[in-house]
CSV table of N, CA and C in Angstrom, one decimal:
chain,number,residue,atom,x,y,z
A,1,UNK,N,52.0,-19.5,-67.8
A,1,UNK,CA,50.6,-19.2,-67.8
A,1,UNK,C,50.2,-18.8,-69.2
A,2,UNK,N,49.1,-19.3,-69.6
A,2,UNK,CA,48.6,-18.9,-70.9
A,2,UNK,C,48.1,-17.5,-71.0
A,3,UNK,N,48.1,-16.9,-72.2
A,3,UNK,CA,47.6,-15.6,-72.3
A,3,UNK,C,46.1,-15.5,-71.9
A,4,UNK,N,45.4,-16.5,-72.2
A,4,UNK,CA,43.9,-16.6,-71.9
A,4,UNK,C,43.7,-16.6,-70.3
A,5,UNK,N,44.5,-17.3,-69.6
A,5,UNK,CA,44.4,-17.4,-68.1
A,5,UNK,C,44.8,-16.1,-67.5
A,6,UNK,N,45.9,-15.5,-68.1
A,6,UNK,CA,46.3,-14.2,-67.6
A,6,UNK,C,45.2,-13.1,-67.8
A,7,UNK,N,44.6,-13.1,-69.0
A,7,UNK,CA,43.5,-12.2,-69.2
A,7,UNK,C,42.4,-12.4,-68.3
A,8,UNK,N,42.0,-13.6,-68.0
A,8,UNK,CA,40.9,-13.9,-67.0
A,8,UNK,C,41.3,-13.4,-65.6
A,9,UNK,N,42.5,-13.6,-65.3
A,9,UNK,CA,43.0,-13.1,-63.9
A,9,UNK,C,43.0,-11.6,-63.8
A,10,UNK,N,43.4,-10.9,-64.9
A,10,UNK,CA,43.4,-9.5,-64.9
A,10,UNK,C,42.0,-8.9,-64.8
A,11,UNK,N,41.1,-9.6,-65.6
A,11,UNK,CA,39.6,-9.1,-65.6
A,11,UNK,C,39.0,-9.4,-64.2
A,12,UNK,N,39.4,-10.5,-63.6
A,12,UNK,CA,38.8,-10.8,-62.2
A,12,UNK,C,39.3,-9.8,-61.2
A,13,UNK,N,40.6,-9.5,-61.2
A,13,UNK,CA,41.1,-8.5,-60.3
A,13,UNK,C,40.5,-7.1,-60.6
A,14,UNK,N,40.3,-6.7,-61.8
A,14,UNK,CA,39.7,-5.5,-62.2
A,14,UNK,C,38.2,-5.4,-61.6
A,15,UNK,N,37.5,-6.5,-61.8
A,15,UNK,CA,36.1,-6.6,-61.3
A,15,UNK,C,36.1,-6.5,-59.8
A,16,UNK,N,37.0,-7.1,-59.1
A,16,UNK,CA,37.0,-7.0,-57.6
A,16,UNK,C,37.3,-5.6,-57.2
A,17,UNK,N,38.2,-4.9,-57.9
A,17,UNK,CA,38.5,-3.5,-57.6
A,17,UNK,C,37.3,-2.6,-57.8
A,18,UNK,N,36.5,-2.8,-58.9
A,18,UNK,CA,35.3,-2.1,-59.1
A,18,UNK,C,34.3,-2.3,-58.0
A,19,UNK,N,34.1,-3.6,-57.7
A,19,UNK,CA,33.1,-3.9,-56.6
A,19,UNK,C,33.6,-3.3,-55.3
A,20,UNK,N,34.8,-3.4,-55.0
A,20,UNK,CA,35.4,-2.9,-53.7
A,20,UNK,C,35.2,-1.4,-53.6
A,21,UNK,N,35.4,-0.6,-54.7
A,21,UNK,CA,35.2,0.8,-54.6
A,21,UNK,C,33.8,1.3,-54.6
A,22,UNK,N,32.9,0.4,-55.1
A,22,UNK,CA,31.4,0.8,-55.1
A,22,UNK,C,30.7,0.4,-53.9
A,23,UNK,N,31.2,-0.3,-53.0
A,23,UNK,CA,30.5,-0.7,-51.8
A,23,UNK,C,30.4,0.5,-50.9
A,24,UNK,N,29.3,0.5,-50.1
A,24,UNK,CA,29.1,1.7,-49.2
A,24,UNK,C,30.1,1.7,-48.1
A,25,UNK,N,30.4,2.8,-47.5
A,25,UNK,CA,31.4,2.9,-46.4
A,25,UNK,C,30.8,2.2,-45.2
A,26,UNK,N,31.7,1.6,-44.4
A,26,UNK,CA,31.2,0.9,-43.2
A,26,UNK,C,30.6,1.9,-42.2
A,27,UNK,N,29.5,1.6,-41.7
A,27,UNK,CA,28.8,2.4,-40.7
A,27,UNK,C,28.9,1.7,-39.3
A,28,UNK,N,29.4,2.3,-38.3
A,28,UNK,CA,29.5,1.7,-37.0
A,28,UNK,C,28.1,1.3,-36.5
A,29,UNK,N,28.0,0.1,-35.9
A,29,UNK,CA,26.7,-0.4,-35.4
A,29,UNK,C,26.2,0.4,-34.2
A,30,UNK,N,27.1,1.0,-33.5
A,30,UNK,CA,26.6,1.9,-32.4
A,30,UNK,C,27.6,3.0,-32.2
A,31,UNK,N,27.1,4.2,-31.8
A,31,UNK,CA,28.0,5.3,-31.7
A,31,UNK,C,29.0,5.2,-30.6
A,32,UNK,N,30.1,5.9,-30.7
A,32,UNK,CA,31.0,5.8,-29.5
A,32,UNK,C,30.4,6.3,-28.3
A,33,UNK,N,30.8,5.8,-27.1
A,33,UNK,CA,30.2,6.1,-25.8
A,33,UNK,C,30.1,7.6,-25.6
A,34,UNK,N,31.0,8.4,-26.0
A,34,UNK,CA,30.9,9.8,-25.7
A,34,UNK,C,29.9,10.5,-26.6
A,35,UNK,N,29.4,9.8,-27.7
A,35,UNK,CA,28.4,10.4,-28.5
A,35,UNK,C,27.0,10.0,-28.1
A,36,UNK,N,26.8,9.1,-27.2
A,36,UNK,CA,25.5,8.7,-26.7
A,36,UNK,C,24.9,9.7,-25.9
A,37,UNK,N,23.7,10.2,-26.2
A,37,UNK,CA,23.1,11.3,-25.4
A,37,UNK,C,22.6,10.7,-24.1
A,38,UNK,N,22.4,11.5,-23.1
A,38,UNK,CA,21.9,11.1,-21.8
A,38,UNK,C,20.4,10.7,-22.0
A,39,UNK,N,20.0,9.7,-21.1
A,39,UNK,CA,18.6,9.3,-21.2
A,39,UNK,C,17.7,10.4,-20.8
A,40,UNK,N,16.5,10.6,-21.4
A,40,UNK,CA,15.6,11.6,-21.1
A,40,UNK,C,15.1,11.5,-19.6
A,41,UNK,N,14.7,12.5,-19.0
A,41,UNK,CA,14.1,12.5,-17.7
A,41,UNK,C,12.8,11.8,-17.8
A,42,UNK,N,12.4,11.1,-16.7
A,42,UNK,CA,11.1,10.5,-16.6
A,42,UNK,C,10.0,11.6,-16.7
A,43,UNK,N,8.9,11.3,-17.4
A,43,UNK,CA,7.9,12.3,-17.4
A,43,UNK,C,6.8,11.9,-16.4
A,44,UNK,N,6.1,12.9,-16.0
A,44,UNK,CA,5.0,12.7,-15.0
A,44,UNK,C,3.7,12.4,-15.8
A,45,UNK,N,2.8,11.8,-15.2
A,45,UNK,CA,1.5,11.4,-15.9
A,45,UNK,C,0.9,12.7,-16.5
A,46,UNK,N,1.0,13.8,-15.9
A,46,UNK,CA,0.4,15.1,-16.4
A,46,UNK,C,1.0,15.5,-17.8
A,47,UNK,N,2.3,15.0,-18.0
A,47,UNK,CA,2.9,15.4,-19.3
A,47,UNK,C,2.6,14.4,-20.4
A,48,UNK,N,2.0,13.3,-20.1
A,48,UNK,CA,1.7,12.3,-21.1
A,48,UNK,C,0.5,12.8,-21.9
A,49,UNK,N,0.4,12.5,-23.2
A,49,UNK,CA,-0.8,12.8,-23.9
A,49,UNK,C,-1.9,11.9,-23.4
A,50,UNK,N,-3.2,12.5,-23.3
A,50,UNK,CA,-4.2,11.7,-22.7
A,50,UNK,C,-4.8,10.6,-23.7
A,51,UNK,N,-5.4,9.6,-23.1
A,51,UNK,CA,-6.2,8.7,-23.9
A,51,UNK,C,-7.5,9.4,-24.2
A,52,UNK,N,-8.2,9.1,-25.3
A,52,UNK,CA,-9.4,9.7,-25.7
A,52,UNK,C,-10.5,8.6,-25.9
A,53,UNK,N,-11.7,8.9,-25.4
A,53,UNK,CA,-12.8,7.9,-25.5
A,53,UNK,C,-13.2,7.8,-27.0
A,54,UNK,N,-13.2,6.5,-27.4
A,54,UNK,CA,-13.7,6.2,-28.8
A,54,UNK,C,-15.1,5.8,-28.8
A,55,UNK,N,-15.4,4.9,-27.8
A,55,UNK,CA,-16.8,4.4,-27.7
A,55,UNK,C,-17.0,3.6,-26.5
A,56,UNK,N,-18.2,3.5,-26.0
A,56,UNK,CA,-18.5,2.6,-24.9
A,56,UNK,C,-19.1,1.3,-25.5
A,57,UNK,N,-18.4,0.2,-25.1
A,57,UNK,CA,-18.8,-1.1,-25.7
A,57,UNK,C,-20.0,-1.6,-24.9
A,58,UNK,N,-19.9,-1.6,-23.5
A,58,UNK,CA,-20.9,-1.9,-22.6
A,58,UNK,C,-20.6,-1.3,-21.3
A,59,UNK,N,-21.3,-1.6,-20.2
A,59,UNK,CA,-21.1,-0.9,-19.0
A,59,UNK,C,-19.7,-1.0,-18.4
A,60,UNK,N,-19.0,-2.1,-18.6
A,60,UNK,CA,-17.7,-2.2,-18.0
A,60,UNK,C,-16.6,-2.3,-19.1
A,61,UNK,N,-16.8,-1.9,-20.3
A,61,UNK,CA,-15.8,-2.0,-21.4
A,61,UNK,C,-15.9,-0.7,-22.2
A,62,UNK,N,-14.7,-0.1,-22.4
A,62,UNK,CA,-14.6,1.1,-23.2
A,62,UNK,C,-13.5,1.0,-24.1
A,63,UNK,N,-13.7,1.5,-25.4
A,63,UNK,CA,-12.6,1.6,-26.3
A,63,UNK,C,-12.0,3.0,-26.2
A,64,UNK,N,-10.7,3.2,-26.1
A,64,UNK,CA,-10.1,4.5,-26.1
A,64,UNK,C,-9.0,4.5,-27.2
A,65,UNK,N,-8.6,5.7,-27.6
A,65,UNK,CA,-7.5,5.9,-28.5
A,65,UNK,C,-6.3,6.3,-27.7
A,66,UNK,N,-5.2,5.6,-27.9
A,66,UNK,CA,-4.0,5.9,-27.1
A,66,UNK,C,-3.3,7.1,-27.8
A,67,UNK,N,-2.2,7.6,-27.1
A,67,UNK,CA,-1.5,8.7,-27.7
A,67,UNK,C,-0.9,8.5,-29.1
A,68,UNK,N,-0.7,7.2,-29.4
A,68,UNK,CA,-0.1,6.8,-30.8
A,68,UNK,C,-1.2,6.7,-31.8
A,69,UNK,N,-2.5,6.8,-31.4
A,69,UNK,CA,-3.6,6.7,-32.3
A,69,UNK,C,-4.2,5.4,-32.5
A,70,UNK,N,-3.7,4.4,-31.7
A,70,UNK,CA,-4.2,3.0,-31.7
A,70,UNK,C,-5.5,2.9,-30.8
A,71,UNK,N,-6.4,2.1,-31.2
A,71,UNK,CA,-7.6,1.9,-30.3
A,71,UNK,C,-7.3,0.8,-29.4
A,72,UNK,N,-7.5,1.0,-28.1
A,72,UNK,CA,-7.3,0.1,-27.0
A,72,UNK,C,-8.6,-0.3,-26.3
A,73,UNK,N,-8.9,-1.5,-26.2
A,73,UNK,CA,-10.1,-1.9,-25.5
A,73,UNK,C,-9.7,-2.1,-24.0
A,74,UNK,N,-10.5,-1.4,-23.2
A,74,UNK,CA,-10.3,-1.3,-21.7
A,74,UNK,C,-11.4,-1.9,-21.0
A,75,UNK,N,-11.1,-2.9,-20.1
A,75,UNK,CA,-12.1,-3.5,-19.2
A,75,UNK,C,-11.9,-2.7,-17.9
A,76,UNK,N,-13.0,-2.1,-17.4
A,76,UNK,CA,-13.0,-1.2,-16.3
A,76,UNK,C,-12.7,-2.1,-15.0
A,77,UNK,N,-11.6,-1.8,-14.4
A,77,UNK,CA,-11.0,-2.6,-13.3
A,77,UNK,C,-11.9,-2.4,-12.0
A,78,UNK,N,-12.2,-3.6,-11.4
A,78,UNK,CA,-12.8,-3.5,-10.1
A,78,UNK,C,-14.3,-3.7,-10.1
A,79,UNK,N,-14.9,-3.7,-11.3
A,79,UNK,CA,-16.4,-3.8,-11.4
A,79,UNK,C,-16.8,-4.9,-12.3
A,80,UNK,N,-18.1,-5.3,-12.3
A,80,UNK,CA,-18.7,-6.2,-13.2
A,80,UNK,C,-20.1,-5.6,-13.5
A,81,UNK,N,-20.4,-5.3,-14.8
A,81,UNK,CA,-21.7,-4.8,-15.2
A,81,UNK,C,-22.4,-5.9,-16.0
A,82,UNK,N,-23.7,-5.8,-16.1
A,82,UNK,CA,-24.4,-6.8,-16.9
A,82,UNK,C,-24.0,-6.6,-18.4
A,83,UNK,N,-24.0,-7.7,-19.1
A,83,UNK,CA,-23.8,-7.6,-20.6
A,83,UNK,C,-25.0,-6.9,-21.2
A,84,UNK,N,-24.8,-6.4,-22.4
A,84,UNK,CA,-25.9,-5.7,-23.1
A,84,UNK,C,-27.2,-6.5,-23.2
A,85,UNK,N,-27.0,-7.8,-23.4
A,85,UNK,CA,-28.2,-8.7,-23.7
A,85,UNK,C,-28.8,-9.1,-22.3
A,86,UNK,N,-28.2,-8.8,-21.2
A,86,UNK,CA,-28.7,-9.2,-19.9
A,86,UNK,C,-29.6,-8.1,-19.3
A,87,UNK,N,-30.5,-8.4,-18.4
A,87,UNK,CA,-31.3,-7.4,-17.8
A,87,UNK,C,-30.4,-6.3,-17.1
A,88,UNK,N,-30.6,-5.1,-17.4
A,88,UNK,CA,-29.8,-4.0,-16.9
A,88,UNK,C,-28.6,-3.6,-17.7
A,89,UNK,N,-28.3,-4.5,-18.8
A,89,UNK,CA,-27.1,-4.2,-19.6
A,89,UNK,C,-27.2,-2.9,-20.4
A,90,UNK,N,-28.4,-2.7,-21.0
A,90,UNK,CA,-28.6,-1.5,-21.8
A,90,UNK,C,-28.5,-0.2,-20.9
A,91,UNK,N,-29.1,-0.4,-19.7
A,91,UNK,CA,-29.0,0.8,-18.8
A,91,UNK,C,-27.6,1.1,-18.3
A,92,UNK,N,-26.8,0.1,-18.1
A,92,UNK,CA,-25.4,0.3,-17.7
A,92,UNK,C,-24.6,0.9,-18.8
A,93,UNK,N,-24.9,0.4,-20.1
A,93,UNK,CA,-24.2,1.0,-21.2
A,93,UNK,C,-24.6,2.5,-21.4
A,94,UNK,N,-25.9,2.8,-21.3
A,94,UNK,CA,-26.4,4.1,-21.4
A,94,UNK,C,-25.8,5.0,-20.4
A,95,UNK,N,-25.7,4.5,-19.1
A,95,UNK,CA,-25.1,5.4,-18.0
A,95,UNK,C,-23.7,5.7,-18.3
A,96,UNK,N,-22.9,4.7,-18.8
A,96,UNK,CA,-21.5,4.9,-19.1
A,96,UNK,C,-21.4,6.0,-20.3
A,97,UNK,N,-22.3,5.9,-21.3
A,97,UNK,CA,-22.2,6.8,-22.4
A,97,UNK,C,-22.6,8.2,-21.9
A,98,UNK,N,-23.5,8.3,-20.9
A,98,UNK,CA,-23.9,9.6,-20.4
A,98,UNK,C,-22.7,10.2,-19.6
A,99,UNK,N,-21.9,9.4,-18.9
A,99,UNK,CA,-20.8,9.8,-18.1
A,99,UNK,C,-19.6,10.2,-19.0
A,100,UNK,N,-19.4,9.5,-20.1
A,100,UNK,CA,-18.3,9.8,-21.0
A,100,UNK,C,-18.8,10.4,-22.3
A,101,UNK,N,-17.9,11.3,-22.8
A,101,UNK,CA,-18.2,11.9,-24.1
A,101,UNK,C,-17.2,11.3,-25.1
A,102,UNK,N,-17.6,11.1,-26.3
A,102,UNK,CA,-16.7,10.7,-27.4
A,102,UNK,C,-15.6,11.8,-27.5
A,103,UNK,N,-14.4,11.3,-27.5
A,103,UNK,CA,-13.2,12.3,-27.6
A,103,UNK,C,-12.8,12.8,-26.3
A,104,UNK,N,-13.5,12.6,-25.2
A,104,UNK,CA,-13.1,13.1,-23.9
A,104,UNK,C,-11.8,12.5,-23.5
A,105,UNK,N,-10.9,13.3,-22.9
A,105,UNK,CA,-9.7,12.8,-22.3
A,105,UNK,C,-9.9,12.0,-21.0
A,106,UNK,N,-9.3,10.8,-21.0
A,106,UNK,CA,-9.4,10.0,-19.8
A,106,UNK,C,-8.1,9.5,-19.3
A,107,UNK,N,-7.9,9.2,-18.1
A,107,UNK,CA,-6.7,8.6,-17.5
A,107,UNK,C,-7.0,7.2,-17.2
A,108,UNK,N,-6.0,6.3,-17.6
A,108,UNK,CA,-6.1,4.9,-17.3
A,108,UNK,C,-5.2,4.6,-16.1
A,109,UNK,N,-5.7,4.0,-15.1
A,109,UNK,CA,-4.8,3.6,-13.9
A,109,UNK,C,-4.8,2.1,-13.9
A,110,UNK,N,-3.6,1.5,-14.2
A,110,UNK,CA,-3.5,0.1,-14.2
A,110,UNK,C,-3.1,-0.3,-15.6
A,111,UNK,N,-2.3,-1.4,-15.7
A,111,UNK,CA,-1.8,-1.8,-17.0
A,111,UNK,C,-1.7,-3.3,-17.2
A,112,UNK,N,-2.6,-4.0,-16.5
A,112,UNK,CA,-2.7,-5.5,-16.6
A,112,UNK,C,-3.5,-5.8,-17.9
A,113,UNK,N,-3.5,-7.1,-18.3
A,113,UNK,CA,-4.3,-7.6,-19.4
A,113,UNK,C,-5.1,-8.7,-18.9
A,114,UNK,N,-6.3,-8.9,-19.4
A,114,UNK,CA,-7.1,-10.1,-19.1
A,114,UNK,C,-6.9,-11.1,-20.2
A,115,UNK,N,-7.5,-12.3,-20.1
A,115,UNK,CA,-7.2,-13.4,-21.0
A,115,UNK,C,-7.7,-13.1,-22.4
A,116,UNK,N,-8.5,-12.1,-22.6
A,116,UNK,CA,-8.9,-11.7,-24.0
A,116,UNK,C,-8.0,-10.5,-24.5
A,117,UNK,N,-7.0,-10.1,-23.8
A,117,UNK,CA,-6.1,-9.1,-24.3
A,117,UNK,C,-6.5,-7.7,-24.0
A,118,UNK,N,-7.7,-7.5,-23.3
A,118,UNK,CA,-8.1,-6.2,-23.0
A,118,UNK,C,-7.3,-5.6,-21.8
A,119,UNK,N,-7.0,-4.3,-21.9
A,119,UNK,CA,-6.3,-3.7,-20.8
A,119,UNK,C,-7.2,-3.6,-19.6
A,120,UNK,N,-6.7,-3.9,-18.4
A,120,UNK,CA,-7.5,-3.8,-17.2
A,120,UNK,C,-7.0,-2.5,-16.5
A,121,UNK,N,-8.0,-1.5,-16.3
A,121,UNK,CA,-7.6,-0.3,-15.7
A,121,UNK,C,-8.8,0.4,-15.2
A,122,UNK,N,-8.5,1.3,-14.1
A,122,UNK,CA,-9.6,2.2,-13.7
A,122,UNK,C,-9.6,3.3,-14.7
A,123,UNK,N,-10.8,3.7,-15.1
A,123,UNK,CA,-11.0,4.8,-16.0
A,123,UNK,C,-11.4,6.1,-15.3
A,124,UNK,N,-10.5,7.1,-15.3
A,124,UNK,CA,-10.7,8.3,-14.6
A,124,UNK,C,-11.1,9.4,-15.6
A,125,UNK,N,-12.2,10.1,-15.4
A,125,UNK,CA,-12.6,11.1,-16.3
A,125,UNK,C,-13.1,12.3,-15.6
A,126,UNK,N,-13.3,13.4,-16.3
A,126,UNK,CA,-13.9,14.6,-15.7
A,126,UNK,C,-13.2,15.0,-14.4
A,127,UNK,N,-11.9,15.2,-14.5
A,127,UNK,CA,-11.1,15.7,-13.4
A,127,UNK,C,-10.8,14.6,-12.3
A,128,UNK,N,-10.8,13.4,-12.7
A,128,UNK,CA,-10.4,12.3,-11.8
A,128,UNK,C,-11.6,11.4,-11.3
A,129,UNK,N,-12.8,11.6,-11.8
A,129,UNK,CA,-13.9,10.8,-11.3
A,129,UNK,C,-13.7,9.4,-11.8
A,130,UNK,N,-14.0,8.4,-11.0
A,130,UNK,CA,-13.8,7.0,-11.3
A,130,UNK,C,-15.1,6.4,-12.0
A,131,UNK,N,-15.0,6.1,-13.2
A,131,UNK,CA,-16.1,5.6,-14.0
A,131,UNK,C,-16.7,4.3,-13.3
A,132,UNK,N,-15.9,3.4,-12.8
A,132,UNK,CA,-16.4,2.2,-12.2
A,132,UNK,C,-17.1,2.5,-10.9
A,133,UNK,N,-16.6,3.4,-10.1
A,133,UNK,CA,-17.3,3.7,-8.8
A,133,UNK,C,-18.6,4.4,-9.1
A,134,UNK,N,-18.7,5.2,-10.2
A,134,UNK,CA,-19.9,5.8,-10.6
A,134,UNK,C,-21.0,4.8,-11.0
A,135,UNK,N,-20.5,3.8,-11.7
A,135,UNK,CA,-21.5,2.8,-12.2
A,135,UNK,C,-22.0,2.0,-11.0
A,136,UNK,N,-21.1,1.6,-10.0
A,136,UNK,CA,-21.6,0.9,-8.8
A,136,UNK,C,-22.5,1.8,-8.0
A,137,UNK,N,-22.2,3.0,-7.8
A,137,UNK,CA,-23.0,3.9,-7.0
A,137,UNK,C,-24.4,4.1,-7.6
A,138,UNK,N,-24.4,4.2,-8.9
A,138,UNK,CA,-25.7,4.3,-9.6
A,138,UNK,C,-26.5,3.0,-9.7
A,139,UNK,N,-25.9,1.9,-9.3
A,139,UNK,CA,-26.6,0.6,-9.3
A,139,UNK,C,-26.5,-0.1,-10.6
A,140,UNK,N,-25.6,0.3,-11.5
A,140,UNK,CA,-25.5,-0.3,-12.8
A,140,UNK,C,-24.3,-1.3,-12.9
A,141,UNK,N,-23.6,-1.5,-11.8
A,141,UNK,CA,-22.5,-2.5,-11.8
A,141,UNK,C,-22.3,-3.0,-10.3
A,142,UNK,N,-21.7,-4.1,-10.2
A,142,UNK,CA,-21.3,-4.7,-8.9
A,142,UNK,C,-19.8,-4.5,-8.7
A,143,UNK,N,-19.4,-4.6,-7.5
A,143,UNK,CA,-17.9,-4.7,-7.2
A,143,UNK,C,-17.5,-6.0,-7.6
A,144,UNK,N,-16.5,-6.1,-8.5
A,144,UNK,CA,-16.0,-7.4,-8.9
A,144,UNK,C,-15.5,-8.2,-7.7
A,145,UNK,N,-15.8,-9.5,-7.5
A,145,UNK,CA,-15.6,-10.2,-6.3
A,145,UNK,C,-14.1,-10.3,-5.9
A,146,UNK,N,-13.2,-10.1,-6.8
A,146,UNK,CA,-11.8,-10.2,-6.5
A,146,UNK,C,-11.1,-8.8,-6.4
A,147,UNK,N,-11.9,-7.8,-6.5
A,147,UNK,CA,-11.3,-6.4,-6.4
A,147,UNK,C,-11.0,-6.1,-5.0
A,148,UNK,N,-9.9,-5.6,-4.7
A,148,UNK,CA,-9.5,-5.1,-3.4
A,148,UNK,C,-9.8,-3.6,-3.3
A,149,UNK,N,-11.1,-3.3,-3.3
A,149,UNK,CA,-11.6,-2.0,-3.3
A,149,UNK,C,-12.7,-1.8,-2.3
A,150,UNK,N,-12.4,-1.6,-1.0
A,150,UNK,CA,-13.5,-1.4,0.0
A,150,UNK,C,-14.5,-0.3,-0.4
A,151,UNK,N,-14.0,0.7,-1.1
A,151,UNK,CA,-14.9,1.8,-1.4
A,151,UNK,C,-16.0,1.3,-2.4
A,152,UNK,N,-15.7,0.4,-3.2
A,152,UNK,CA,-16.7,-0.1,-4.2
A,152,UNK,C,-17.7,-1.0,-3.4
A,153,UNK,N,-17.2,-1.7,-2.4
A,153,UNK,CA,-18.2,-2.6,-1.6
A,153,UNK,C,-19.1,-1.7,-0.9
A,154,UNK,N,-18.6,-0.6,-0.3
A,154,UNK,CA,-19.5,0.4,0.4
A,154,UNK,C,-20.5,1.0,-0.6
A,155,UNK,N,-20.1,1.4,-1.8
A,155,UNK,CA,-21.0,1.9,-2.8
A,155,UNK,C,-22.1,0.9,-3.2
A,156,UNK,N,-21.6,-0.4,-3.4
A,156,UNK,CA,-22.5,-1.5,-3.8
A,156,UNK,C,-23.6,-1.7,-2.7
A,157,UNK,N,-23.1,-1.7,-1.4
A,157,UNK,CA,-24.1,-1.9,-0.3
A,157,UNK,C,-25.1,-0.8,-0.3
A,158,UNK,N,-24.7,0.5,-0.5
A,158,UNK,CA,-25.6,1.6,-0.5
A,158,UNK,C,-26.6,1.5,-1.7
A,159,UNK,N,-26.1,1.0,-2.8
A,159,UNK,CA,-27.0,0.8,-4.0
A,159,UNK,C,-28.0,-0.3,-3.7
A,160,UNK,N,-27.6,-1.4,-3.1
A,160,UNK,CA,-28.5,-2.5,-2.7
A,160,UNK,C,-29.6,-1.9,-1.7
A,161,UNK,N,-29.1,-1.2,-0.7
A,161,UNK,CA,-30.0,-0.7,0.3
A,161,UNK,C,-31.1,0.3,-0.3
A,162,UNK,N,-30.6,1.0,-1.3
A,162,UNK,CA,-31.6,2.0,-1.9
A,162,UNK,C,-32.4,1.3,-3.0
A,163,UNK,N,-32.1,0.1,-3.4
A,163,UNK,CA,-32.8,-0.6,-4.4
A,163,UNK,C,-32.5,-0.1,-5.8
A,164,UNK,N,-31.3,0.5,-6.0
A,164,UNK,CA,-31.0,1.1,-7.3
A,164,UNK,C,-30.5,0.0,-8.3
A,165,UNK,N,-31.1,0.0,-9.5
A,165,UNK,CA,-30.6,-0.8,-10.6
A,165,UNK,C,-30.3,-2.2,-10.2
A,166,UNK,N,-29.2,-2.7,-10.8
A,166,UNK,CA,-28.8,-4.1,-10.5
A,166,UNK,C,-28.1,-4.2,-9.1
A,167,UNK,N,-28.0,-3.1,-8.5
A,167,UNK,CA,-27.4,-3.1,-7.1
A,167,UNK,C,-28.3,-3.9,-6.1
A,168,UNK,N,-29.6,-4.0,-6.5
A,168,UNK,CA,-30.5,-4.7,-5.6
A,168,UNK,C,-30.3,-6.2,-5.7
A,169,UNK,N,-29.6,-6.7,-6.7
A,169,UNK,CA,-29.3,-8.1,-6.9
A,169,UNK,C,-27.9,-8.3,-6.2
A,170,UNK,N,-27.9,-9.2,-5.3
A,170,UNK,CA,-26.6,-9.5,-4.6
A,170,UNK,C,-25.8,-10.5,-5.5
A,171,UNK,N,-24.5,-10.1,-5.8
A,171,UNK,CA,-23.6,-10.9,-6.6
A,171,UNK,C,-22.8,-11.8,-5.6
A,172,UNK,N,-22.6,-13.0,-6.1
A,172,UNK,CA,-21.7,-13.9,-5.3
A,172,UNK,C,-20.3,-13.5,-5.3
């Protein structure tokens, strides 16, 4: 072996030793089974941080801030209110704003999504009052035709009978 080849080989081995000693120590990808802590106990809804009202979009849509600080658009489950540009839409929006205060803690019951990505949930406020039921009772919304909520149908019938708001218009 030539002195030049031997020198190259020694330098290569030296370089490998330097690289080997400089690499970080191996970290196990998961801790040993005895080091894994027990799973936390399930929390009750009362222990969860509340959602907070950010704004009322219209009679049946509310933006809330979740416990992580993200804004979530919520479609109030079980009702249908006129859009703002439709007759009664401004009144429905105003009624919802009067019922909810910006920053108020609310509870969302339900976690489905609609085709636009909005969360579908009942919005409970002020100690458990159902925003959707209040809108129907006041005549500012109808029971959504596919909602399995007999209480909303009763409230809608009462609003129609009393001639309140859009309750006087029968929805198909």
